[in-house]
Coordinates of C-alpha atoms in Angstrom, one line a residue:
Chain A
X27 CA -6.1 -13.5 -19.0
X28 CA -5.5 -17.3 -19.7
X29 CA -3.3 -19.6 -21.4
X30 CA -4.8 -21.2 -24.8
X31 CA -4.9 -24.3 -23.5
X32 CA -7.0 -23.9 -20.1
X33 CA -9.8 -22.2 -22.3
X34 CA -10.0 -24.3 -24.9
X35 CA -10.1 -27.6 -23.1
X36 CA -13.7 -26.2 -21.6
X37 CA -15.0 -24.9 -25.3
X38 CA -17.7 -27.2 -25.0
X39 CA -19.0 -25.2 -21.7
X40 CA -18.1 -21.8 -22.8
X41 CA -20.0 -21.9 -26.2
X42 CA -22.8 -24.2 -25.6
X43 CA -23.3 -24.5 -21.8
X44 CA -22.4 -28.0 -21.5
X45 CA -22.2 -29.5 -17.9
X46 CA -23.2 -32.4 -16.0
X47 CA -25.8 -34.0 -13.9
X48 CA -25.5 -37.3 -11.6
X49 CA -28.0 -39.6 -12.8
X50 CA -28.0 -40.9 -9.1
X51 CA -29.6 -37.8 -7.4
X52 CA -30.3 -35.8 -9.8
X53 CA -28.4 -32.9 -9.4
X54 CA -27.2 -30.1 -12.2
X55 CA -23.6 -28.8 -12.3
X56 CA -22.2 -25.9 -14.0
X57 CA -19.8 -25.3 -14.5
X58 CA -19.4 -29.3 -14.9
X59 CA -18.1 -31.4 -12.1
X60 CA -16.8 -35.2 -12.3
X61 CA -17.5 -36.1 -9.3
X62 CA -21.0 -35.5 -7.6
X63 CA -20.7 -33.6 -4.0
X64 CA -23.7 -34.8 -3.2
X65 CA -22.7 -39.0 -3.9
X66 CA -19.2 -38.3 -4.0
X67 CA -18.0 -41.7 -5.1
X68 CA -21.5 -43.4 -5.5
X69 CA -22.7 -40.7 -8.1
X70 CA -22.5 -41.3 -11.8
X71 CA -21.8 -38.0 -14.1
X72 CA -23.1 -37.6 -17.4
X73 CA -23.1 -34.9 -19.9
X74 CA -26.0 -31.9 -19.8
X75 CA -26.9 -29.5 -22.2
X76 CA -28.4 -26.6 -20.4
X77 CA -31.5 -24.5 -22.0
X78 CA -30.0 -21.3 -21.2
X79 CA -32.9 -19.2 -19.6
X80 CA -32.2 -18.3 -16.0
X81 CA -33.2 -15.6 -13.2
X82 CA -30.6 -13.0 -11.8
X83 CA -30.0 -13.7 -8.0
X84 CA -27.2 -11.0 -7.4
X85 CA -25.5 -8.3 -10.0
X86 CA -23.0 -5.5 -9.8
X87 CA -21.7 -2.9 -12.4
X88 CA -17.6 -3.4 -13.0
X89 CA -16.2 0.3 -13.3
X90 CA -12.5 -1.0 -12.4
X91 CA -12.1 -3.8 -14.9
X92 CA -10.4 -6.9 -14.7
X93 CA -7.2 -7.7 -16.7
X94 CA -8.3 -8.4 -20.4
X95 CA -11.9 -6.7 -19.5
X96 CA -10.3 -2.9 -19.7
X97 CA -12.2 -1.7 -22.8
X98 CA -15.9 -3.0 -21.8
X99 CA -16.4 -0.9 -19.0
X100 CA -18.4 -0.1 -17.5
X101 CA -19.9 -3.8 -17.4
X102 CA -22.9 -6.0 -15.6
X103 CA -21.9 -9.1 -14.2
X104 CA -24.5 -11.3 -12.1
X105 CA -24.8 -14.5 -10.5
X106 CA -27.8 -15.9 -12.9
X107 CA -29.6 -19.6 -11.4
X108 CA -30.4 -21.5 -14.2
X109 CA -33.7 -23.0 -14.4
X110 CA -32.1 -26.7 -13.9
X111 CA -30.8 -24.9 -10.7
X112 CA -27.1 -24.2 -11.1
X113 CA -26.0 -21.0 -10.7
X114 CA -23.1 -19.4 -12.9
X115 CA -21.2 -15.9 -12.9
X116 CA -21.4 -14.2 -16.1
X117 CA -21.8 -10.6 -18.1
X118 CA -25.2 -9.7 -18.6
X119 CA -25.9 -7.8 -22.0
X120 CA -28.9 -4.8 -20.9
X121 CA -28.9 -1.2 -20.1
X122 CA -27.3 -1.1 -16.6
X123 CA -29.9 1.0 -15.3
X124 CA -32.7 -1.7 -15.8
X125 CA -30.8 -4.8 -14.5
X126 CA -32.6 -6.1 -11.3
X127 CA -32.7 -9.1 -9.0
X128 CA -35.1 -11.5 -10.2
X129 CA -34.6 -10.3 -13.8
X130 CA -35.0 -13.6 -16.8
X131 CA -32.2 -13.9 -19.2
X132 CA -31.3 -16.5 -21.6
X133 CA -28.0 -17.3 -23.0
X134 CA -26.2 -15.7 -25.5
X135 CA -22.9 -16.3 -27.6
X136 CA -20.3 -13.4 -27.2
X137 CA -16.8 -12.1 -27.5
X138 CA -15.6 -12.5 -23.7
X139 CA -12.3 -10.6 -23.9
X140 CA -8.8 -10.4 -25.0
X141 CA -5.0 -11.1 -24.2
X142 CA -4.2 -7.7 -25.1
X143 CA -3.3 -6.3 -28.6
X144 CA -3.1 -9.2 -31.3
X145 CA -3.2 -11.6 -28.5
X146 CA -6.5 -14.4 -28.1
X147 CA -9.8 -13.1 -28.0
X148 CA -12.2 -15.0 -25.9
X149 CA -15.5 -16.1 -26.7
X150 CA -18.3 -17.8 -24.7
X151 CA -21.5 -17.4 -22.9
X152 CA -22.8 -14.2 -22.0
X153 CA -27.0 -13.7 -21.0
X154 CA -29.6 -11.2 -22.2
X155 CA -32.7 -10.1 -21.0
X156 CA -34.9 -12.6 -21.8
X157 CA -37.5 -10.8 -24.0
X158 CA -34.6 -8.8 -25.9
Chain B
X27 CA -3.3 -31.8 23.8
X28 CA -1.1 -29.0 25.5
X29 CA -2.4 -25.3 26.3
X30 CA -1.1 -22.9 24.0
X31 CA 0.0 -19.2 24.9
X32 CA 1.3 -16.5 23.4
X33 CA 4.4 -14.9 24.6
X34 CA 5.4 -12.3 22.0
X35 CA 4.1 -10.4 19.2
X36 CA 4.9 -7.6 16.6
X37 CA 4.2 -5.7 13.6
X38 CA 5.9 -3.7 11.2
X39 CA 4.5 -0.9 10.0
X40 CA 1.7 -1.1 7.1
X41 CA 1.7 0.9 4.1
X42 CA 3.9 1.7 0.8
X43 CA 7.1 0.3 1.9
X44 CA 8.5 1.1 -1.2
X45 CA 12.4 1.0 0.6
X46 CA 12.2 -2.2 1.9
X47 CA 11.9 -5.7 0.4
X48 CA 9.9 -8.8 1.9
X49 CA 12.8 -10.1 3.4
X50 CA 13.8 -7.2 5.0
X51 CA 10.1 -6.7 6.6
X52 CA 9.8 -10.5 7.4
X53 CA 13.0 -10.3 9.9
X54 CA 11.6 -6.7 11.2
X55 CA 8.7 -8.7 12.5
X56 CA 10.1 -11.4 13.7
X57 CA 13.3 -10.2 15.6
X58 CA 10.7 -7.9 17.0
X59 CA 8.3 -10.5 18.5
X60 CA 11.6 -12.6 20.0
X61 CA 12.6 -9.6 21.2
X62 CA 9.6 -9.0 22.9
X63 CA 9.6 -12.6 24.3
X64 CA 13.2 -12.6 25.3
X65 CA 14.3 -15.6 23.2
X66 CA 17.0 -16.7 21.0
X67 CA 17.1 -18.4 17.8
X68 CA 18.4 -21.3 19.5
X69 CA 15.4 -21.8 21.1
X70 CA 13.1 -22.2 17.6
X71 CA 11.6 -25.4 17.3
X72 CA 9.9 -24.3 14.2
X73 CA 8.7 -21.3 12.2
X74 CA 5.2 -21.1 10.0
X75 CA 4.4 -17.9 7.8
X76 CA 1.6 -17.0 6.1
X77 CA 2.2 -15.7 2.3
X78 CA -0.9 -15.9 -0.2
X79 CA 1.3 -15.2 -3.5
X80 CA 5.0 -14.6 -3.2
X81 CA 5.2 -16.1 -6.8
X82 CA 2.9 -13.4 -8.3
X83 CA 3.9 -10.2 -6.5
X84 CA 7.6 -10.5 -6.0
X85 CA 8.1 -13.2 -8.4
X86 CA 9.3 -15.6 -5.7
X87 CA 8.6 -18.9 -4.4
X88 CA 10.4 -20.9 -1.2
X89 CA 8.9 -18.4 1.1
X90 CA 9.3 -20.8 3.9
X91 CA 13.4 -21.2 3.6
X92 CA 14.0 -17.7 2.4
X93 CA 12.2 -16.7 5.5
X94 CA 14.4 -18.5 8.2
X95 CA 17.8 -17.8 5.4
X96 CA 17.3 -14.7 6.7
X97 CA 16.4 -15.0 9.5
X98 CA 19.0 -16.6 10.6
X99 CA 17.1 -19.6 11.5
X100 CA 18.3 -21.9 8.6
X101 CA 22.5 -22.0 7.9
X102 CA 23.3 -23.4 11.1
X103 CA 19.9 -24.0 13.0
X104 CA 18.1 -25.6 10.7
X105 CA 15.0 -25.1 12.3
X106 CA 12.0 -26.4 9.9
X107 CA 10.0 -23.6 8.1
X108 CA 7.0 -24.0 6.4
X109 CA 4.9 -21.5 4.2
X110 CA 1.3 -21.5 4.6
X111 CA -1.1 -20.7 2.0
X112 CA -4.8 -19.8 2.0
X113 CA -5.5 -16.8 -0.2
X114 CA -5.8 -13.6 2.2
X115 CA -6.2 -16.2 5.1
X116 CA -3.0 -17.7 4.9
X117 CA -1.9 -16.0 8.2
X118 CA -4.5 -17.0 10.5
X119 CA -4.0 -20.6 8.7
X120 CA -0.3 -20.4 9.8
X121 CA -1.1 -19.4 13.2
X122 CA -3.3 -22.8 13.1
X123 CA -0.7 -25.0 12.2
X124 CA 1.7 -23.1 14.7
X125 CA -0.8 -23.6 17.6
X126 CA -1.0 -27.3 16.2
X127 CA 2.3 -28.1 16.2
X128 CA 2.9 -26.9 20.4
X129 CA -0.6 -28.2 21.2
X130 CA 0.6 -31.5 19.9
X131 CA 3.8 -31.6 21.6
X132 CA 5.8 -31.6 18.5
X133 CA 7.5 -27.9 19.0
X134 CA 7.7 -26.1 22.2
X135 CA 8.6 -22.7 20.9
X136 CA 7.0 -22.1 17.6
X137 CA 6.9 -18.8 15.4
X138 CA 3.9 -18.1 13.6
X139 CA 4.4 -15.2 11.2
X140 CA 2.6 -13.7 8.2
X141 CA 4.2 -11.2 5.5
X142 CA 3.1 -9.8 1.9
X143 CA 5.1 -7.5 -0.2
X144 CA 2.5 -5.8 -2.6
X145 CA 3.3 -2.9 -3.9
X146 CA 6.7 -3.9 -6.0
X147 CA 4.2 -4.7 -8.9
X148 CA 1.6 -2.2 -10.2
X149 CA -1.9 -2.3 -9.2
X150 CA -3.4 -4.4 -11.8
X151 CA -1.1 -7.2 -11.6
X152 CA -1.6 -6.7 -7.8
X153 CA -5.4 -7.3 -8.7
X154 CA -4.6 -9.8 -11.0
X155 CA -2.7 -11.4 -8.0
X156 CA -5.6 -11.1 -5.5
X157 CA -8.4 -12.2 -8.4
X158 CA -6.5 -15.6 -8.0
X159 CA -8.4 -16.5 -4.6
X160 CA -11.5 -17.0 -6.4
X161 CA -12.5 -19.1 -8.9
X162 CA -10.5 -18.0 -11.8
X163 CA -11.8 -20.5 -14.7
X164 CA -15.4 -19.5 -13.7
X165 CA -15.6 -16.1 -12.0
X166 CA -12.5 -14.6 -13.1
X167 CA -12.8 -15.6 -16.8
X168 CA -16.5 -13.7 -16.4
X169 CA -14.7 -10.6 -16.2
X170 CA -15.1 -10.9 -12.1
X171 CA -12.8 -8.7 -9.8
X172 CA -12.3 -9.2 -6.3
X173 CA -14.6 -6.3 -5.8
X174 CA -17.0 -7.4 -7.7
X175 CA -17.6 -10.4 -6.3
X176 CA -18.2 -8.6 -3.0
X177 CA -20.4 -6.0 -4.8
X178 CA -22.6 -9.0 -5.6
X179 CA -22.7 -10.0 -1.6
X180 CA -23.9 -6.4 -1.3
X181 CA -26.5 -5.7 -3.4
X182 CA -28.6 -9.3 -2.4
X183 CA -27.7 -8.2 1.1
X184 CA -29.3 -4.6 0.5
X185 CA -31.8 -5.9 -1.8
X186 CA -33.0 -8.8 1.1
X187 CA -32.6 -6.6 4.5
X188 CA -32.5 -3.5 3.4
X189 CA -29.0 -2.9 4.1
X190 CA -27.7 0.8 2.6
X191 CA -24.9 2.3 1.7
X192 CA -24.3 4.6 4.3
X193 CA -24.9 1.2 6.3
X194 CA -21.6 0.2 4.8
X195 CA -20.2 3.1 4.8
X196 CA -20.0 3.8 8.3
X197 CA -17.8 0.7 8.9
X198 CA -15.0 2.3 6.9
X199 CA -15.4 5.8 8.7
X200 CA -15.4 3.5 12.2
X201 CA -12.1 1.7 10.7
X202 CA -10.6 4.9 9.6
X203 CA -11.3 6.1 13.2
X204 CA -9.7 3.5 14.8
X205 CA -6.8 3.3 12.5
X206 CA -6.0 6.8 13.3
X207 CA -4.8 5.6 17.1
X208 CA -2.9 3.0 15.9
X209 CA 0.5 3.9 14.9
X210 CA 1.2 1.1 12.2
X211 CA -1.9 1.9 9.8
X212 CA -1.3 2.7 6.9
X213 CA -4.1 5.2 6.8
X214 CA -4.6 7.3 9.8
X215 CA -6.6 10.1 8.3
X216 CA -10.5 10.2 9.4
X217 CA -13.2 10.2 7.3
X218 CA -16.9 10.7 6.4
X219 CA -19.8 9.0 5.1
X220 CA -19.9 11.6 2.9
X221 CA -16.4 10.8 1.5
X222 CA -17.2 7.3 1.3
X223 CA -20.3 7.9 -0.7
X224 CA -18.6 10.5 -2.7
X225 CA -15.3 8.3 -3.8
X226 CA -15.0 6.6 -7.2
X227 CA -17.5 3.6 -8.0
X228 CA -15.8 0.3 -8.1
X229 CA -18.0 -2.2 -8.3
X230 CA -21.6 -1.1 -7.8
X231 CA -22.7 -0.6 -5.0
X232 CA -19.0 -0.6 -3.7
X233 CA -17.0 3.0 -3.7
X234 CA -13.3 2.6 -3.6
X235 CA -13.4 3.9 -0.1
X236 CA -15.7 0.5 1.0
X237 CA -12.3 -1.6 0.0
X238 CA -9.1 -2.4 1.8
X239 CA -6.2 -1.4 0.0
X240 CA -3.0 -3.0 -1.6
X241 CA -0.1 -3.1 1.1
X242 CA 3.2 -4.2 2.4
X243 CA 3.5 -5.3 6.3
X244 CA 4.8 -8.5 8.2
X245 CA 3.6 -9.3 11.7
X246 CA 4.9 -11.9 14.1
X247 CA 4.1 -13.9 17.1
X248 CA 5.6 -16.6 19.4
X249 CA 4.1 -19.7 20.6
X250 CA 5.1 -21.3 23.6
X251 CA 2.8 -24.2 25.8
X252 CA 1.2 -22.2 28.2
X253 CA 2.7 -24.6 31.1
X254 CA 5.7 -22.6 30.2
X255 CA 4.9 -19.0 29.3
X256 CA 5.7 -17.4 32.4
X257 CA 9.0 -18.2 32.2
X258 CA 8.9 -15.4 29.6
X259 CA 6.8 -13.1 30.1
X260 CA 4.5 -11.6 32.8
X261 CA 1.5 -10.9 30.7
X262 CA 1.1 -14.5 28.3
X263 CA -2.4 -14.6 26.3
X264 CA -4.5 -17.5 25.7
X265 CA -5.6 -19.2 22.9
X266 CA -8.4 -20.7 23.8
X267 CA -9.9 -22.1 20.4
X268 CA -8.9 -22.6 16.7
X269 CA -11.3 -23.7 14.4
X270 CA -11.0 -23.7 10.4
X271 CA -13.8 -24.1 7.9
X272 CA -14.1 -24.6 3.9
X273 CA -16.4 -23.5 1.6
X274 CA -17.2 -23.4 -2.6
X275 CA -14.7 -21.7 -3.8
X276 CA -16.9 -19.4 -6.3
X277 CA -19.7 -17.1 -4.6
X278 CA -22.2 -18.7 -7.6
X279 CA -22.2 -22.3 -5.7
X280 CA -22.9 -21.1 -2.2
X281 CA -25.7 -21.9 -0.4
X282 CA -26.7 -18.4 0.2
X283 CA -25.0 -15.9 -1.4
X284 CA -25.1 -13.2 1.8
X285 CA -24.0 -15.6 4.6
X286 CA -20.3 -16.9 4.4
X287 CA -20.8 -20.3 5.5
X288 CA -17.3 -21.2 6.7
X289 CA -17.2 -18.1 9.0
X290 CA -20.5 -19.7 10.5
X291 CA -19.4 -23.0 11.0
X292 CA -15.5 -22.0 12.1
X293 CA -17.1 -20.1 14.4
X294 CA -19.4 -22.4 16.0
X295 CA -16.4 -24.8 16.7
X296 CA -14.3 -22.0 17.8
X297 CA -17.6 -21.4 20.9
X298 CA -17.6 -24.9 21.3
X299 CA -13.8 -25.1 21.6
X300 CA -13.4 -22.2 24.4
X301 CA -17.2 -23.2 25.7
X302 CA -17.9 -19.5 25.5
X303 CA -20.6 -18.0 23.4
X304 CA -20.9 -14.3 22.0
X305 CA -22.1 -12.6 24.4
X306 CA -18.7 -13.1 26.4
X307 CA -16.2 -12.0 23.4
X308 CA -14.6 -8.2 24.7
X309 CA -13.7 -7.7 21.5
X310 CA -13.0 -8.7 17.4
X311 CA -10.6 -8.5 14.8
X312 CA -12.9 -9.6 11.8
X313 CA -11.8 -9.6 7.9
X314 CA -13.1 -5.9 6.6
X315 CA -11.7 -7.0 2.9
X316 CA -14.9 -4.9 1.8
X317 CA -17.5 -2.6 3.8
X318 CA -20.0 -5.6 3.3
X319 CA -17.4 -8.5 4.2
X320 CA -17.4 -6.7 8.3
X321 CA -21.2 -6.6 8.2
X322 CA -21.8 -9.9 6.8
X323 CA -19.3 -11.3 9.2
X324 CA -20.3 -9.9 12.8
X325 CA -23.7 -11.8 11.8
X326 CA -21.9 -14.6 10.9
X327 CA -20.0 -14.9 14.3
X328 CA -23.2 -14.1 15.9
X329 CA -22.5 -10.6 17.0
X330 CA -25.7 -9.3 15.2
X331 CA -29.0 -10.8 14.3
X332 CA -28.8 -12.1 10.5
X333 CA -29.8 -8.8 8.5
X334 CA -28.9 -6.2 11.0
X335 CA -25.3 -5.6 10.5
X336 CA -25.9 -2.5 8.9
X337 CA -27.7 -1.3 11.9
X338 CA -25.5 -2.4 14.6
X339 CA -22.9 -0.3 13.3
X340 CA -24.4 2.5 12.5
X341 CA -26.1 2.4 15.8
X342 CA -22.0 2.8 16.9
X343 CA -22.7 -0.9 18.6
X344 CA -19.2 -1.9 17.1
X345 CA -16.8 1.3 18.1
X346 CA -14.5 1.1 20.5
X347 CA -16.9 2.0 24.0
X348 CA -19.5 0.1 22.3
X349 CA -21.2 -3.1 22.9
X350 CA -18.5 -5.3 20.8
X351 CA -16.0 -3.6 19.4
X352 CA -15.3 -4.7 16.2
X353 CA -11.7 -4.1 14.7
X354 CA -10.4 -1.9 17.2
X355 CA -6.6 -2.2 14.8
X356 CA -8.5 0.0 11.8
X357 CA -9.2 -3.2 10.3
X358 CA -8.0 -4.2 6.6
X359 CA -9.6 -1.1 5.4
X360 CA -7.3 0.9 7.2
X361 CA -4.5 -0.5 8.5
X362 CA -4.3 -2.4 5.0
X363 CA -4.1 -5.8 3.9
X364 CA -1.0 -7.4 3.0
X365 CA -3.0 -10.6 2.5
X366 CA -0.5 -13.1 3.9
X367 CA -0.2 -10.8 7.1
X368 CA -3.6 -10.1 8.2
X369 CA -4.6 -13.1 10.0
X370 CA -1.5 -12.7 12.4
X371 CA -1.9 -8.9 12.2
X372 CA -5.4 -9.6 13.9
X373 CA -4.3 -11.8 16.4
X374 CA -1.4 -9.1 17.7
X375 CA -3.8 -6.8 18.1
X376 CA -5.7 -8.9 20.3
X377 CA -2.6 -9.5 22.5
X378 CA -2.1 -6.0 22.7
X379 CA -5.5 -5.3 23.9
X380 CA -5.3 -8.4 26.3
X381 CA -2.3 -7.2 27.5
X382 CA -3.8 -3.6 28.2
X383 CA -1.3 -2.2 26.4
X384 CA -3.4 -0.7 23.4
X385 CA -3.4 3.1 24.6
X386 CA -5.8 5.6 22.8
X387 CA -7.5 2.2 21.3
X388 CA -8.0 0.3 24.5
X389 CA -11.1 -1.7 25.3
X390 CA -11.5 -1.5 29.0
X391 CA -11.3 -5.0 31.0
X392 CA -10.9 -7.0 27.7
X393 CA -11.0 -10.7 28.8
X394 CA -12.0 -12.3 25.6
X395 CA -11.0 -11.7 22.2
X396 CA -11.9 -13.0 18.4
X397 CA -9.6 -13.4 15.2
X398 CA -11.4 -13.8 12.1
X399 CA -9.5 -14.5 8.8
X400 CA -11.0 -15.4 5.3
X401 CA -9.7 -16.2 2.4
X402 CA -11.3 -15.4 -1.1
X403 CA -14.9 -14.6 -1.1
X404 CA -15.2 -16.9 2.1
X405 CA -13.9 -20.6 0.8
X406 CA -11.5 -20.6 4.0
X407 CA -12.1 -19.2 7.4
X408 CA -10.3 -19.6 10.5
X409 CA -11.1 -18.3 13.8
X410 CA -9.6 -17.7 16.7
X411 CA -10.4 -17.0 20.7
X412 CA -8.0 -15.6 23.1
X413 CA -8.1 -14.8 26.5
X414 CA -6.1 -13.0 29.6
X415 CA -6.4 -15.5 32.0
X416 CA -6.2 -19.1 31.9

C-alpha cells in the first residue's frame, strides 16, 4: 500500500485534517499545498486546521477493492467538499443504501488499511453521516 | 514549422499474449509500419514510444534503448530513442513529440510507437499498476481504484443529467460491435445491454462490462514531412493539429467533477490548430477507459451537447453509419488497453479509415478524423486531427 515513511511524514493531515490556506487570497487546501495555484509565487501558505463537517458531491460503492482495502468490501468512497471549500476523497462510514449526493458528514478517526498480514495498519480520516 | 504526414502504420494484435514478451511485440509493430512505408532502418532519424509503466508490469525500466536494442536501431545506428510517459496517454504523448520533432525540422523520418505488456503480472498488481495515474497519496491511500474514480464521474453525471445505465451501457455493446470487424481486438464477441447490466458490480454504478480490460498490444506509425510523403506512399494522411492539455491530477480538485477539462481545452486548440470545428470531424477514436469516460468525452470534444451523451448514443448517433462515429476500432473496451499503446492504436485506426482501407468498419468518404488520449482520470489529454487530403 505505502512505504512507512511516505505516510507518516503527512500524519498531521491523515489524523487531524491539517492543511493550508494562503493568507493572500484566501484559499483552503487539502490535502495541503506549499505553494498557492492561485498566487503561485506571490501567495503565502500557512497551516489550517479543518472543522471536519462537509457535503458529499460524488460517491461510489468499491466491490473490487484496492490493494490493502481487500477485507472491507464492499466500501463507500466519496468526494466530500468541505465547508472551507476543499474537496477530499475519502471512505464514508453509513449504510450504503442511504449514501446520497448532498449528504453532511463530519470527520472521523479510523483504521484505513493494512500492508497485508503483520504488516502496517493505516490509520486516518474517514467521514460519517453527520447526525450519526 | 514543417507539415507532418503519416506514411505507415501497424498494430499487433491485442489480447493475452501470454507467448510473447514486450520486446518481441514492440519490433512486431514496428517492422510492420516500415514495412508498410517501404523504409529501412537507415533511414530513422529518431524513434519515440509510449510506455506508462514498464517498471511495474514487467519489472523494467530503459524502455526507450531496449526498444531500438531490438530493434535493431541502436548497436550500429544509434538512432536516439526516447520513452514517453503519461499514464494511459503516454502514446498519443509520443506521437506529439514525434510530430514535434519533424514539424521542427530536427528529424525527417520519425517513429512514433506505443507498447504495454500487462498480463505477465496478475490482475491486482496490474491494478495496482494502473491505480498509479491518479493521485496515489490522496485518492489511492482512500481505498480509490481506477474504477472507482470513474464510478464517481458517473453517478454526478447520472445524478445531474439524468444519465442511466443503459445510457452507458450501450457504448460498450456499440464497442463490442465494432470490435467484432476488426481483426486485432481482443474481444470480438457482441453483446447486450442486458449483459452489461447483468455483469459483476465494480464500482457502483460501473459493471465490469462498462471497463476496458488489462491487455498486451504494440502499435506503430511513421512520420515523415509531408513535403516528402509521396515518395513513400500513395495514400499519406495528415496531421493537421496536436494539441496537449493538463489538469489536477485527483478528480476531488477539479473544477467540475463530470467535465474533463483538459479534453476541453486540448480540443479547442486542436479546432483552432486545423481551423475546423466539429461539425467537420468524419470520425473519432476517443478514450472509452470506462462506459462514462466515451460519454463524458464526445461532450467534451463538442460532439454532444453537455448532458446528452447518454442520449446521443443510445440514439445510435455514434455507430458506424451514424452522425459521428465514435470509435469505429472497438475502442479500449474492446480492442483493450495496453495503456502505453492506445494513443497510437487510435491514431492507426484513423489512417486506416483515411486510407479507405478499414473493410466491414469503414466510414464512407472519411475526410477528417479525431484521436483522443487521456491519461489518469483526465490530468493529461492530447488530441489529434487528421485528414486525407492536404
Amino acid at each position: 500500500m505505502s512505504s512507512v515513511p511516505r505516510f507518516w511524514r503527512s500524519l498531521g493531515s491523515r489524523y487531524n485534517l491539517e492543511g493550508t490556506r494562503c493568507k493572500e487570497c484566501g484559499e483552503y487546501y487539502y490535502p495541503p499545498r506549499n505553494f498557492c495555484v492561485n498566487c503561485r509565487r506571490i501567495g503565502h501558505i500557512e497551516p489550517y486546521k479543518f472543522k471536519g463537517t462537509g457535503e458529499i458531491i460524488s460517491y461510489t460503492i468499491i466491490h473490487t477493492a484496492a490493494e490493502g482495502f481487500e477485507d472491507q468490501t464492499p466500501y463507500t468512497l466519496a468526494i466530500i467538499q468541505l465547508d472551507e471549500g476543499p474537496r477530499l476523497t475519502s471512505q464514508v462510514i453509513c449504510d450504503p443504501d442511504k449514501i446520497h449526493i448532498g449528504m453532511r458528514v463530519r470527520s472521523v478517526f479510523r483504521k484505513l488499511g493494512e500492508d497485508g498480514e503483520g504488516g502496517m495498519i493505516y490509520y486516518g480520516t474517514k467521514f460519517a453521516p453527520e447526525d450519526s | 514549422m514543417r507539415d507532418v504526414a503519416i506514411i505507415g502504420v501497424k498494430n499487433t494484435k491485442f489480447g493475452e499474449l501470454w507467448g510473447k514478451s514486450l520486446r518481441d511485440i514492440v519490433v512486431e509493430a514496428g517492422a510492420g509500419a516500415l514495412e508498410d512505408a517501404g523504409i529501412g532502418g537507415k533511414e530513422i532519424d529518431s524513434l519515440y514510444v509510449g510506455n506508462m509503466s514498464g517498471g511495474r508490469f514487467i519489472d523494467q525500466e530503459h524502455i526507450g534503448a531496449l526498444i531500438a536494442d531490438y530493434s535493431g536501431l541502436s548497436k550500429n545506428l544509434h538512432v536516439p530513442a526516447t520513452r514517453v510517459e503519461a499514464a494511459c496517454a503516454s502514446g498519443g504523448l509520443a506521437l506529439r513529440q514525434a510530430i514535434m520533432a519533424v514539424a521542427s525540422g530536427y528529424n525527417d523520418i520519425v517513429i512514433a510507437a506505443g507498447a504495454e505488456k500487462m498480463t505477465d503480472v496478475g490482475s491486482e498488481e496490474a491494478s495496482s499498476a494502473l491505480a498509479a495515474a491518479a493521485d496515489r497519496e490522496w485518492e489511492g491511500m482512500a481505498g480509490a481504484t481506477f474504477p472507482g474514480i470513474y464510478a464517481m464521474i458517473a453517478r454526478l453525471h447520472m445524478h445531474r443529467y439524468g444519465t442511466t445505465s443503459e445510457q452507458l451501457a450501450e457504448v460498450a455493446v456499440k464497442n463490442h460491435k465494432n470490435g467484432s470487424l476488426n481483426p486485432i481486438a481482443q474481444y470480438k464477441n457482441r453483446i447486450t445491454v442486458d449483459d452489461v447490466l447483468n455483469s459483476i458490480m465494480v464500482a457502483d454504478p460501473l459493471h465490469i462490462f462498462d471497463c476496458s480490460p488489462i491487455t498486451d498490444g504494440a502499435s506503430a506509425l511513421v512520420l515523415a514531412p509531408a513535403d516528402i510523403a509521396h515518395k513513400y506512399t500513395d495514400t499519406p494522411i495528415y496531421i493537421r493539429a496536436t494539441a496537449q492539455a493538463s489538469d489536477t491530477i485527483a478528480l476531488h480538485d477539479r473544477r467540475d467533477i463530470t467535465t474533463l477539462d483538459a479534453t476541453v481545452v486540448a480540443a479547442k486548440r486542436a479546432y483552432s490548430m486545423a481551423k475546423l470545428k466539429p461539425e467537420d470531424i468524419d470520425l473519432v477514436e476517443v478514450h472509452d477507459c470506462f462506459t462514462i469516460a466515451e460519454i463524458c468525452a464526445i461532450e467534451d470534444l463538442g460532439f454532444a451537447e453537455k448532458g446528452k451523451g447518454g442520449i446521443v448514443t443510445a440514439n445510435g448517433e455514434t455507430a458506424i453509419g451514424g452522425r459521428i462515429p465514435v470509435n469505429t476500432s472497438g475502442g479500449l473496451k474492446a480492442c483493450g488497453h495496453p495503456v502505453g499503446a492506445t494513443g497510437i492504436k487510435q491514431a492507426v485506426e484513423i489512417v486506416t479509415q483515411l486510407r479507405g482501407e478499414a473493410g466491414k468498419r469503414q466510414v464512407e468518404g472519411a475526410e477528417y478524423g479525431m484521436t483522443h488520449n487521456v491519461g489518469g482520470s483526465g490530468a493529461t489529454a492530447v488530441v489529434h486531427i487528421f485528414s486525407r487530403e492536404r
